[in-house]
Amino acid sequence: MTSEWGEKSTVDLMSRYVSKEMGHGVPKEGWRICLAHEFKEKRKPFQAKDVSLSNVMNHVGLGIRYLKWWYKKTQVEKKAPFIDMFRALPLRQIYGAPLGGIGGGSITRGWRGEFCRWQLNPGMYHYKTVIANQFTVCLRHGGQTVYQQVLSVERPPTLQGWNWGYCGEYAFYHALYPRAWTVYQLPGQNVTLTCRQISPVIPDDYQDSSLPVAVFVWDIENKNDYDLDVSIMFTMVNGSGHKDDKSGGHWNEPFHLEKNGEAVSGILLHHCTTVNPYTLCIAAREQPDREVSHQTAFSPKGTCSGLWSDLITDGRLDSPTGSSSPTQKGEKVAGALAVGCSVPAHKLNSLEFCLAWDMPKITFGSREREHVRRYARYFGAKGDASPSLSHHALTHYKQWEKAIEDWQKPILQDSSLPSWYKSALFNELYFVADGGTVWVDLSEDADVSGGVRTEDGGLPAQPALIKEYGRFAYLEGQEYRMYNTYDVHFYASFALIMLWPKLALSVQYDIAGTVVQQDPTERLHLMNGRYSPVKTKNVVPHDIGDPDDEPWQRLNAYLIHDTADWKDLNLKFVLQVYRDFHLTQDSQYLLDMWPICQAVMESELKFDQDGDGLIENSGYADQTYDGWAVTGASAYCGGLWLASLCVMCKMARLVDREEAYQRYKDLLDRGSAAFDKLLWNGKYYNYDSSGRELSNSVMSDQCAGHWFLRASGLEEEAYQAFPKEKIRCALKSVFDLNVMSFSEGHMGAVNGMRPEGVPDHSSVQSDEVWIGVVYGLAATMIHEGMLEEGMRTAEGCYRTVWERLGMAFQTPEAYCEKNIYRSLAYMRPLSVWAMQLALNTSQRDNSVLTKTVDTD
């Protein structure tokens, strides 16, 4: 079905599924794909060679300086660059929902079942499919094994003693994060398996949501006229496919833990590296009608037929006692766990497994400081928590699922929302856990304030909120390795403030503490070739550091530009402060942030060069669009400035600072008049006021400031900077040109469009679509009552990324109309939650039409 503004998917991800079986308990909504599906379109990552000749000529100096820096970093220091323009990740169209809670490391399973993306060392990704990590099913009838199959479509050159090559046409994968389902019909056996994968990612939960665990529940449907004995075997290598798997000294041991009347048993795989050692754990719950067996250690090379024969003989493993010997250098070791049960004819039974990993103490790349992960507060930091973690997971996962269902149900059952939107909303949340995320407790000697105390306009050394809820950081992207990149967090933060507001406020306190800091160390900035300080006082940093160095200690890993020149970072801090207060009503937070907001606004005033109340640009607009040159007043930064003045007026009234209110109100009145005079052209706000050839380009993000005002509940006239009729007119122009005149309206909104209806090719960024910006644009449209246009705009991005390009669970920063994408697995698309906030707000205001929207 299609709506009058929607579009039916042009890609059927289930077209190769030949079975009629739909599994047990699989929801209707989510992202679904047959295991035999092949994506036709194969895109390539943007690299240095893709820069157009005109842009090359404009940035020759940058190119030379980057090349020199890249060579020193990779060849001399033997480190990975924070952005690698020469070795971008190739697109692998394989990823599914990641495993684990928030901030304890993550392991991603592909939609075909492979364990293929690892982030156990904080912020550092390793992309390797470990082929021996598998689930295998064994069916027995009348005392004989009648079927034994690795549940994988792969046919690897190793482990050839196992039965590989499951036919993918009989299985499908379904993701609705933080859960996922894989349904397997076993050909010729009248048996259907449904594997349900559960991770504890639960809104407003700050304990279990931190746990590095995942549960796999296998529902087994026996449609035969006779009973079956069914076993599932879970095999796991001690390691992640990294070279240190062969470093030697790793060992396995079985365990049994009984607590509160419940018992679990399994295998511990101790990975004994010098830096950040950890323990993997595969476990199952012991129950009277379940048989749990294990193989402590086997070598995951050669044919490995011994383990296969062990299972096929009687549906169980030998279960030796004692630990394995430590591995020798050059060899790997794996473990196996099997659970069996009887499934009566025409009945259903289930088996439960848990995967846990325990790396409670971490160091980043510099090895200077030790940090303790959040979950260690509840399970200890000795590195022996795996049995307790798995016990907790196996005895609590049903409570997690109830909490997840209660959270998701109102949205999933809302028939006015399209199915693609429900999938986007929940599945894009993967990045909260799989964004190189770290969640650590505040160490006793940490000083968040930057040395400026409350009485001097700063913060307490250890704000109560951070002491209670810890420090949180996530990467700009898996390829753009910088923590809490603030201009991007501006968009992504909607997911945190709506679902884990204490984490959002923790980030704000951390950023506020950095504002007053300064680092006078001179370093070369690659864009302009000039040396300038790493960090200037009263300026929000670009990021809080690189995980390959020492985050929170050394800021601004981004060294392309001198961030002291950016206008938008400070403004985005101010706007987030008030939005977060509006949504949390935390008055202490507002009082703590008020002096910081004043300080950063004062530093912005230097950009009001002609005294008209409006800041101007020279060179590059801001940190967000840092490749798109701008001169004079700009729609983007100028709009953010006016919106910031609005919220400063509102906050001044809330903290009873009348003199400050009058000052900001005067700036707002004069700035609004100048903004309108310099930029409004009758249909939209010009890109900038320079009058140059491309200054009247249509920028899709021109209403970003207004978006935040609406998200902050500032509808009253006293706190509005932009005439409502002009905002609506500008949004209509963006929809007509940037959306509907680009790729026939099927790919979202291009960043820059010429008034004549062709993309602006003046920079690398102007002819890209940024998925996270599009979701924010769609939210702005919804706030303004343009529900149809907003949904159509966002739908193009979802269909492109998740259905056409095979980028599920790795949504990039950007794609072009053809051939190219940039920066896989990026933070900004979490802004899809801004659409939900807009829907919530609009429904309360009764301003959105209640017509049914179904585009599937």
Short mmCIF file of C-alpha atoms in Angstrom, two decimals, residues 321-708:
data_model
loop_
_atom_site.label_atom_id
_atom_site.label_comp_id
_atom_site.label_asym_id
_atom_site.label_seq_id
_atom_site.Cartn_x
_atom_site.Cartn_y
_atom_site.Cartn_z
CA THR A 321 36.20 -31.43 33.95
CA GLY A 322 39.05 -29.04 34.60
CA SER A 323 40.47 -26.14 32.64
CA SER A 324 42.36 -26.25 29.38
CA SER A 325 46.08 -25.62 29.13
CA PRO A 326 47.12 -22.10 28.12
CA THR A 327 47.54 -21.79 24.38
CA GLN A 328 50.97 -21.74 22.81
CA LYS A 329 51.95 -18.80 20.65
CA GLY A 330 50.44 -19.24 17.21
CA GLU A 331 47.49 -21.42 18.24
CA LYS A 332 43.84 -20.60 18.93
CA VAL A 333 41.36 -22.27 21.23
CA ALA A 334 37.55 -22.40 21.23
CA GLY A 335 34.81 -23.80 23.45
CA ALA A 336 31.38 -25.33 22.87
CA LEU A 337 28.15 -25.51 24.86
CA ALA A 338 25.15 -27.67 23.97
CA VAL A 339 21.64 -27.64 25.44
CA GLY A 340 19.04 -30.28 24.65
CA CYS A 341 15.36 -30.84 25.31
CA SER A 342 12.45 -32.97 24.16
CA VAL A 343 9.86 -31.37 21.88
CA PRO A 344 6.57 -33.32 21.75
CA ALA A 345 4.71 -33.76 18.48
CA HIS A 346 2.96 -30.58 17.32
CA LYS A 347 4.32 -28.68 20.33
CA LEU A 348 6.84 -25.96 21.05
CA ASN A 349 9.76 -25.90 23.44
CA SER A 350 12.61 -23.46 23.99
CA LEU A 351 16.30 -23.34 24.85
CA GLU A 352 18.20 -20.36 26.30
CA PHE A 353 21.81 -19.26 25.90
CA CYS A 354 23.76 -16.24 27.07
CA LEU A 355 26.88 -14.59 25.72
CA ALA A 356 28.70 -12.29 28.13
CA TRP A 357 32.06 -10.53 28.09
CA ASP A 358 33.86 -9.02 31.04
CA MET A 359 36.45 -6.27 30.57
CA PRO A 360 35.73 -4.11 33.62
CA LYS A 361 38.92 -2.04 33.62
CA ILE A 362 40.02 -0.31 30.44
CA THR A 363 42.80 1.88 29.21
CA PHE A 364 42.70 3.95 26.03
CA GLY A 365 45.50 4.14 23.48
CA SER A 366 47.86 6.27 25.53
CA ARG A 367 47.74 3.78 28.47
CA GLU A 368 47.95 6.76 30.85
CA ARG A 369 44.85 6.22 32.96
CA GLU A 370 42.69 3.30 33.98
CA HIS A 371 38.92 3.62 33.77
CA VAL A 372 36.26 1.37 35.29
CA ARG A 373 33.20 0.56 33.22
CA ARG A 374 29.75 1.36 34.54
CA TYR A 375 28.58 -2.25 34.92
CA ALA A 376 31.47 -2.97 37.33
CA ARG A 377 29.63 -0.86 39.92
CA TYR A 378 27.14 -3.74 40.16
CA PHE A 379 29.27 -6.78 39.26
CA GLY A 380 32.75 -5.89 40.45
CA ALA A 381 35.95 -4.88 38.68
CA LYS A 382 38.07 -7.96 39.33
CA GLY A 383 37.46 -9.54 35.93
CA ASP A 384 35.60 -12.51 37.41
CA ALA A 385 32.03 -11.32 36.76
CA SER A 386 31.15 -13.45 33.71
CA PRO A 387 29.32 -16.20 35.64
CA SER A 388 27.28 -13.62 37.59
CA LEU A 389 26.58 -11.58 34.44
CA SER A 390 25.28 -14.63 32.58
CA HIS A 391 23.24 -15.75 35.60
CA HIS A 392 21.68 -12.30 35.87
CA ALA A 393 20.94 -12.16 32.14
CA LEU A 394 19.32 -15.61 31.98
CA THR A 395 17.14 -14.89 35.03
CA HIS A 396 16.17 -11.33 34.08
CA TYR A 397 15.79 -11.27 30.30
CA LYS A 398 12.01 -11.72 30.51
CA GLN A 399 11.79 -8.57 32.61
CA TRP A 400 13.95 -6.79 30.03
CA GLU A 401 11.64 -7.90 27.25
CA LYS A 402 8.57 -6.68 29.09
CA ALA A 403 10.21 -3.28 29.59
CA ILE A 404 11.19 -3.16 25.91
CA GLU A 405 7.70 -4.12 24.77
CA ASP A 406 6.04 -1.59 27.08
CA TRP A 407 8.30 1.12 25.64
CA GLN A 408 7.86 0.19 21.98
CA LYS A 409 4.21 -0.86 21.94
CA PRO A 410 2.55 2.60 21.79
CA ILE A 411 4.58 3.47 18.71
CA LEU A 412 4.30 0.06 17.03
CA GLN A 413 0.53 0.02 17.53
CA ASP A 414 0.03 3.54 16.21
CA SER A 415 -1.62 2.89 12.84
CA SER A 416 -1.04 6.50 11.78
CA LEU A 417 2.70 5.85 11.55
CA PRO A 418 4.22 4.07 8.55
CA SER A 419 6.05 0.78 9.01
CA TRP A 420 9.34 2.08 7.60
CA TYR A 421 9.35 4.83 10.26
CA LYS A 422 8.90 2.35 13.10
CA SER A 423 11.85 0.35 11.79
CA ALA A 424 14.01 3.48 11.40
CA LEU A 425 13.13 4.79 14.85
CA PHE A 426 14.19 1.69 16.77
CA ASN A 427 16.85 0.19 14.53
CA GLU A 428 18.85 3.42 14.22
CA LEU A 429 19.27 3.22 18.01
CA TYR A 430 21.92 0.54 17.45
CA PHE A 431 24.52 3.33 17.49
CA VAL A 432 23.91 4.16 21.15
CA ALA A 433 25.53 0.81 22.01
CA ASP A 434 27.63 0.22 18.89
CA GLY A 435 29.09 3.67 18.43
CA GLY A 436 32.41 2.74 20.05
CA THR A 437 30.51 3.63 23.20
CA VAL A 438 32.09 3.85 26.64
CA TRP A 439 30.26 4.37 29.92
CA VAL A 440 32.60 4.65 32.89
CA ASP A 441 32.39 5.70 36.50
CA LEU A 442 33.98 8.96 37.53
CA SER A 443 37.31 8.26 39.19
CA GLU A 444 37.91 9.67 42.66
CA ASP A 445 40.62 12.06 41.46
CA ALA A 446 38.74 13.33 38.39
CA ASP A 447 37.96 17.05 38.13
CA VAL A 448 35.23 17.76 35.60
CA SER A 449 35.29 21.50 36.22
CA GLY A 450 38.47 22.29 34.37
CA GLY A 451 39.73 24.01 37.51
CA VAL A 452 37.10 26.78 37.56
CA ARG A 453 34.77 26.25 40.51
CA THR A 454 31.11 27.15 40.90
CA GLU A 455 31.81 30.38 42.76
CA ASP A 456 33.94 31.56 39.83
CA GLY A 457 31.36 30.74 37.16
CA GLY A 458 32.39 27.13 36.69
CA LEU A 459 31.23 23.73 37.96
CA PRO A 460 31.81 21.52 40.98
CA ALA A 461 34.86 19.27 40.59
CA GLN A 462 32.53 16.27 40.62
CA PRO A 463 28.94 17.21 39.73
CA ALA A 464 26.45 15.01 41.58
CA LEU A 465 24.85 13.83 38.35
CA ILE A 466 28.12 12.52 36.89
CA LYS A 467 29.06 10.88 40.21
CA GLU A 468 25.75 9.04 40.17
CA TYR A 469 25.37 8.21 36.47
CA GLY A 470 28.94 8.17 35.21
CA ARG A 471 30.65 9.52 32.10
CA PHE A 472 29.38 8.65 28.64
CA ALA A 473 31.07 8.94 25.27
CA TYR A 474 30.31 7.73 21.76
CA LEU A 475 32.19 8.17 18.51
CA GLU A 476 31.32 10.55 15.72
CA GLY A 477 31.42 7.42 13.60
CA GLN A 478 33.14 4.08 13.46
CA GLU A 479 35.37 5.58 10.76
CA TYR A 480 35.59 9.09 12.28
CA ARG A 481 37.24 8.19 15.56
CA MET A 482 36.50 11.12 17.88
CA TYR A 483 34.40 10.96 21.05
CA ASN A 484 31.36 13.18 21.58
CA THR A 485 31.89 15.23 18.41
CA TYR A 486 29.73 18.09 19.51
CA ASP A 487 28.38 19.51 16.27
CA VAL A 488 27.12 16.02 15.36
CA HIS A 489 25.91 15.24 18.89
CA PHE A 490 23.67 18.31 18.43
CA TYR A 491 21.57 16.16 16.08
CA ALA A 492 22.07 12.74 17.68
CA SER A 493 21.41 13.95 21.23
CA PHE A 494 17.65 13.65 20.76
CA ALA A 495 17.93 9.90 21.27
CA LEU A 496 19.78 10.34 24.56
CA ILE A 497 17.67 13.14 26.02
CA MET A 498 14.45 11.28 25.22
CA LEU A 499 15.54 7.81 26.34
CA TRP A 500 18.50 8.17 28.74
CA PRO A 501 18.26 11.81 29.86
CA LYS A 502 20.81 11.38 32.65
CA LEU A 503 23.42 10.36 30.07
CA ALA A 504 22.56 13.38 27.92
CA LEU A 505 23.01 15.68 30.94
CA SER A 506 26.26 13.91 31.85
CA VAL A 507 27.65 14.73 28.40
CA GLN A 508 26.57 18.36 28.88
CA TYR A 509 28.35 18.62 32.23
CA ASP A 510 31.49 17.14 30.67
CA ILE A 511 31.35 19.61 27.79
CA ALA A 512 30.62 22.52 30.15
CA GLY A 513 33.72 21.64 32.15
CA THR A 514 35.86 21.77 29.01
CA VAL A 515 34.59 25.20 27.99
CA VAL A 516 36.64 27.01 30.62
CA GLN A 517 39.75 24.94 29.87
CA GLN A 518 42.51 26.08 27.58
CA ASP A 519 45.43 24.25 26.02
CA PRO A 520 47.92 26.78 24.64
CA THR A 521 49.95 24.05 22.94
CA GLU A 522 50.45 25.19 19.35
CA ARG A 523 49.70 22.67 16.63
CA LEU A 524 49.35 22.76 12.87
CA HIS A 525 45.78 22.89 11.60
CA LEU A 526 45.61 21.17 8.26
CA MET A 527 43.02 23.35 6.53
CA ASN A 528 44.79 26.70 6.78
CA GLY A 529 48.35 25.49 7.50
CA ARG A 530 48.64 27.78 10.52
CA TYR A 531 49.72 26.96 14.05
CA SER A 532 47.26 27.84 16.79
CA PRO A 533 46.33 26.60 20.28
CA VAL A 534 44.73 23.17 20.69
CA LYS A 535 41.95 24.64 22.86
CA THR A 536 40.85 28.23 23.48
CA LYS A 537 39.04 29.31 26.63
CA ASN A 538 35.26 29.81 26.51
CA VAL A 539 34.96 27.79 23.33
CA VAL A 540 33.20 24.44 23.14
CA PRO A 541 35.62 21.77 21.83
CA HIS A 542 34.97 19.85 18.65
CA ASP A 543 35.35 16.56 20.55
CA ILE A 544 36.67 15.18 23.83
CA GLY A 545 39.42 13.09 22.26
CA ASP A 546 40.49 10.01 20.34
CA PRO A 547 40.13 6.56 21.98
CA ASP A 548 43.57 5.77 20.58
CA ASP A 549 44.93 8.56 22.80
CA GLU A 550 43.37 9.73 26.12
CA PRO A 551 39.78 11.04 25.91
CA TRP A 552 38.66 13.61 28.49
CA GLN A 553 42.32 14.48 29.03
CA ARG A 554 43.30 15.66 25.54
CA LEU A 555 40.51 17.39 23.64
CA ASN A 556 40.05 18.25 19.98
CA ALA A 557 41.44 15.21 18.20
CA TYR A 558 40.04 16.90 15.10
CA LEU A 559 42.94 18.90 13.68
CA ILE A 560 41.62 19.86 10.26
CA HIS A 561 40.38 23.28 11.41
CA ASP A 562 41.06 25.60 14.32
CA THR A 563 37.80 25.14 16.22
CA ALA A 564 38.19 28.51 17.95
CA ASP A 565 36.99 30.03 14.67
CA TRP A 566 33.74 28.10 14.57
CA LYS A 567 30.51 29.84 15.37
CA ASP A 568 28.16 26.90 15.76
CA LEU A 569 29.70 24.80 18.56
CA ASN A 570 29.00 27.36 21.29
CA LEU A 571 25.53 28.02 19.94
CA LYS A 572 24.69 24.34 19.86
CA PHE A 573 25.74 24.07 23.49
CA VAL A 574 23.38 26.87 24.51
CA LEU A 575 20.50 25.43 22.51
CA GLN A 576 20.97 21.97 23.99
CA VAL A 577 21.13 23.35 27.53
CA TYR A 578 17.66 24.84 27.26
CA ARG A 579 16.14 21.98 25.29
CA ASP A 580 17.42 19.53 27.91
CA PHE A 581 16.03 21.66 30.73
CA HIS A 582 12.70 21.88 28.92
CA LEU A 583 12.48 18.09 28.64
CA THR A 584 13.83 17.23 32.10
CA GLN A 585 12.82 20.25 34.22
CA ASP A 586 16.10 19.82 36.12
CA SER A 587 16.47 23.26 37.71
CA GLN A 588 19.90 22.53 39.23
CA TYR A 589 21.19 21.70 35.77
CA LEU A 590 19.90 25.04 34.47
CA LEU A 591 21.53 26.95 37.32
CA ASP A 592 24.83 25.13 36.78
CA MET A 593 24.83 25.81 33.03
CA TRP A 594 23.71 29.44 33.05
CA PRO A 595 27.17 31.00 33.69
CA ILE A 596 28.75 28.70 31.09
CA CYS A 597 26.14 29.76 28.55
CA GLN A 598 26.86 33.40 29.28
CA ALA A 599 30.58 32.84 28.77
CA VAL A 600 30.22 31.15 25.40
CA MET A 601 27.72 33.75 24.16
CA GLU A 602 30.19 36.50 25.03
CA SER A 603 32.85 34.75 22.97
CA GLU A 604 30.42 34.66 20.03
CA LEU A 605 29.88 38.41 20.03
CA LYS A 606 33.31 38.96 18.46
CA PHE A 607 31.76 37.68 15.23
CA ASP A 608 29.20 40.53 15.20
CA GLN A 609 31.60 42.74 13.32
CA ASP A 610 29.21 45.47 12.21
CA GLY A 611 27.16 45.69 15.40
CA ASP A 612 23.85 44.74 13.83
CA GLY A 613 23.22 41.94 16.33
CA LEU A 614 24.01 39.21 13.80
CA ILE A 615 27.21 37.17 13.62
CA GLU A 616 29.05 36.91 10.29
CA ASN A 617 31.32 34.31 8.75
CA SER A 618 34.53 34.33 6.81
CA GLY A 619 35.97 31.27 5.13
CA TYR A 620 33.88 28.32 6.34
CA ALA A 621 30.42 28.45 7.80
CA ASP A 622 30.79 26.30 10.84
CA GLN A 623 31.97 22.97 12.12
CA THR A 624 29.07 21.00 10.67
CA TYR A 625 29.44 22.13 7.04
CA ASP A 626 33.19 22.64 7.28
CA GLY A 627 33.84 22.04 3.61
CA TRP A 628 31.30 24.57 2.33
CA ALA A 629 32.69 28.11 2.06
CA VAL A 630 30.60 31.02 3.28
CA THR A 631 30.97 34.78 3.51
CA GLY A 632 28.92 37.25 5.54
CA ALA A 633 25.74 36.26 7.34
CA SER A 634 24.56 32.70 6.72
CA ALA A 635 21.21 30.99 7.07
CA TYR A 636 22.68 28.17 9.14
CA CYS A 637 24.90 29.96 11.66
CA GLY A 638 22.80 33.11 11.67
CA GLY A 639 19.73 31.05 12.46
CA LEU A 640 21.49 29.20 15.27
CA TRP A 641 22.65 32.53 16.69
CA LEU A 642 19.15 34.00 16.76
CA ALA A 643 17.74 30.82 18.28
CA SER A 644 20.46 30.95 20.95
CA LEU A 645 19.50 34.53 21.76
CA CYS A 646 15.91 33.37 22.17
CA VAL A 647 16.82 30.68 24.67
CA MET A 648 19.18 33.03 26.53
CA CYS A 649 16.24 35.42 26.95
CA LYS A 650 14.10 32.58 28.26
CA MET A 651 16.80 31.29 30.62
CA ALA A 652 17.54 34.81 31.90
CA ARG A 653 13.92 35.11 32.95
CA LEU A 654 13.99 31.66 34.59
CA VAL A 655 17.11 32.50 36.66
CA ASP A 656 15.86 36.03 37.33
CA ARG A 657 18.54 37.97 35.47
CA GLU A 658 16.57 40.92 34.08
CA GLU A 659 19.61 42.88 32.91
CA ALA A 660 20.84 39.89 30.92
CA TYR A 661 17.35 39.45 29.49
CA GLN A 662 17.27 43.03 28.21
CA ARG A 663 20.72 42.68 26.64
CA TYR A 664 19.90 39.47 24.79
CA LYS A 665 16.48 40.78 23.78
CA ASP A 666 18.07 43.87 22.22
CA LEU A 667 20.54 41.67 20.30
CA LEU A 668 17.68 39.42 19.21
CA ASP A 669 15.54 42.27 17.91
CA ARG A 670 18.39 43.83 15.95
CA GLY A 671 19.76 40.49 14.77
CA SER A 672 16.37 39.27 13.55
CA ALA A 673 15.87 42.39 11.48
CA ALA A 674 19.35 42.07 9.96
CA PHE A 675 18.89 38.35 9.29
CA ASP A 676 15.63 38.97 7.46
CA LYS A 677 17.03 41.87 5.47
CA LEU A 678 20.26 40.13 4.45
CA LEU A 679 19.01 36.60 3.72
CA TRP A 680 15.29 36.37 2.98
CA ASN A 681 14.61 36.34 -0.77
CA GLY A 682 10.85 35.91 -0.74
CA LYS A 683 10.89 32.08 -0.87
CA TYR A 684 13.66 30.91 1.45
CA TYR A 685 16.77 32.09 3.29
CA ASN A 686 19.80 32.41 1.02
CA TYR A 687 22.81 30.27 1.89
CA ASP A 688 24.79 33.43 2.73
CA SER A 689 24.70 37.19 2.17
CA SER A 690 27.87 37.51 0.08
CA GLY A 691 26.06 38.10 -3.18
CA ARG A 692 28.45 35.75 -4.96
CA GLU A 693 27.20 33.44 -7.69
CA LEU A 694 26.11 30.60 -5.39
CA SER A 695 25.00 32.60 -2.37
CA ASN A 696 21.34 31.95 -3.20
CA SER A 697 21.66 28.17 -3.02
CA VAL A 698 18.89 26.44 -1.09
CA MET A 699 20.32 24.80 2.04
CA SER A 700 18.27 21.91 3.39
CA ASP A 701 19.34 22.71 6.98
CA GLN A 702 18.55 26.43 6.85
CA CYS A 703 15.89 26.17 9.59
CA ALA A 704 18.03 24.32 12.15
CA GLY A 705 17.77 27.13 14.69
CA HIS A 706 14.00 27.24 14.44
CA TRP A 707 13.89 23.43 14.76
CA PHE A 708 15.53 23.63 18.17
#
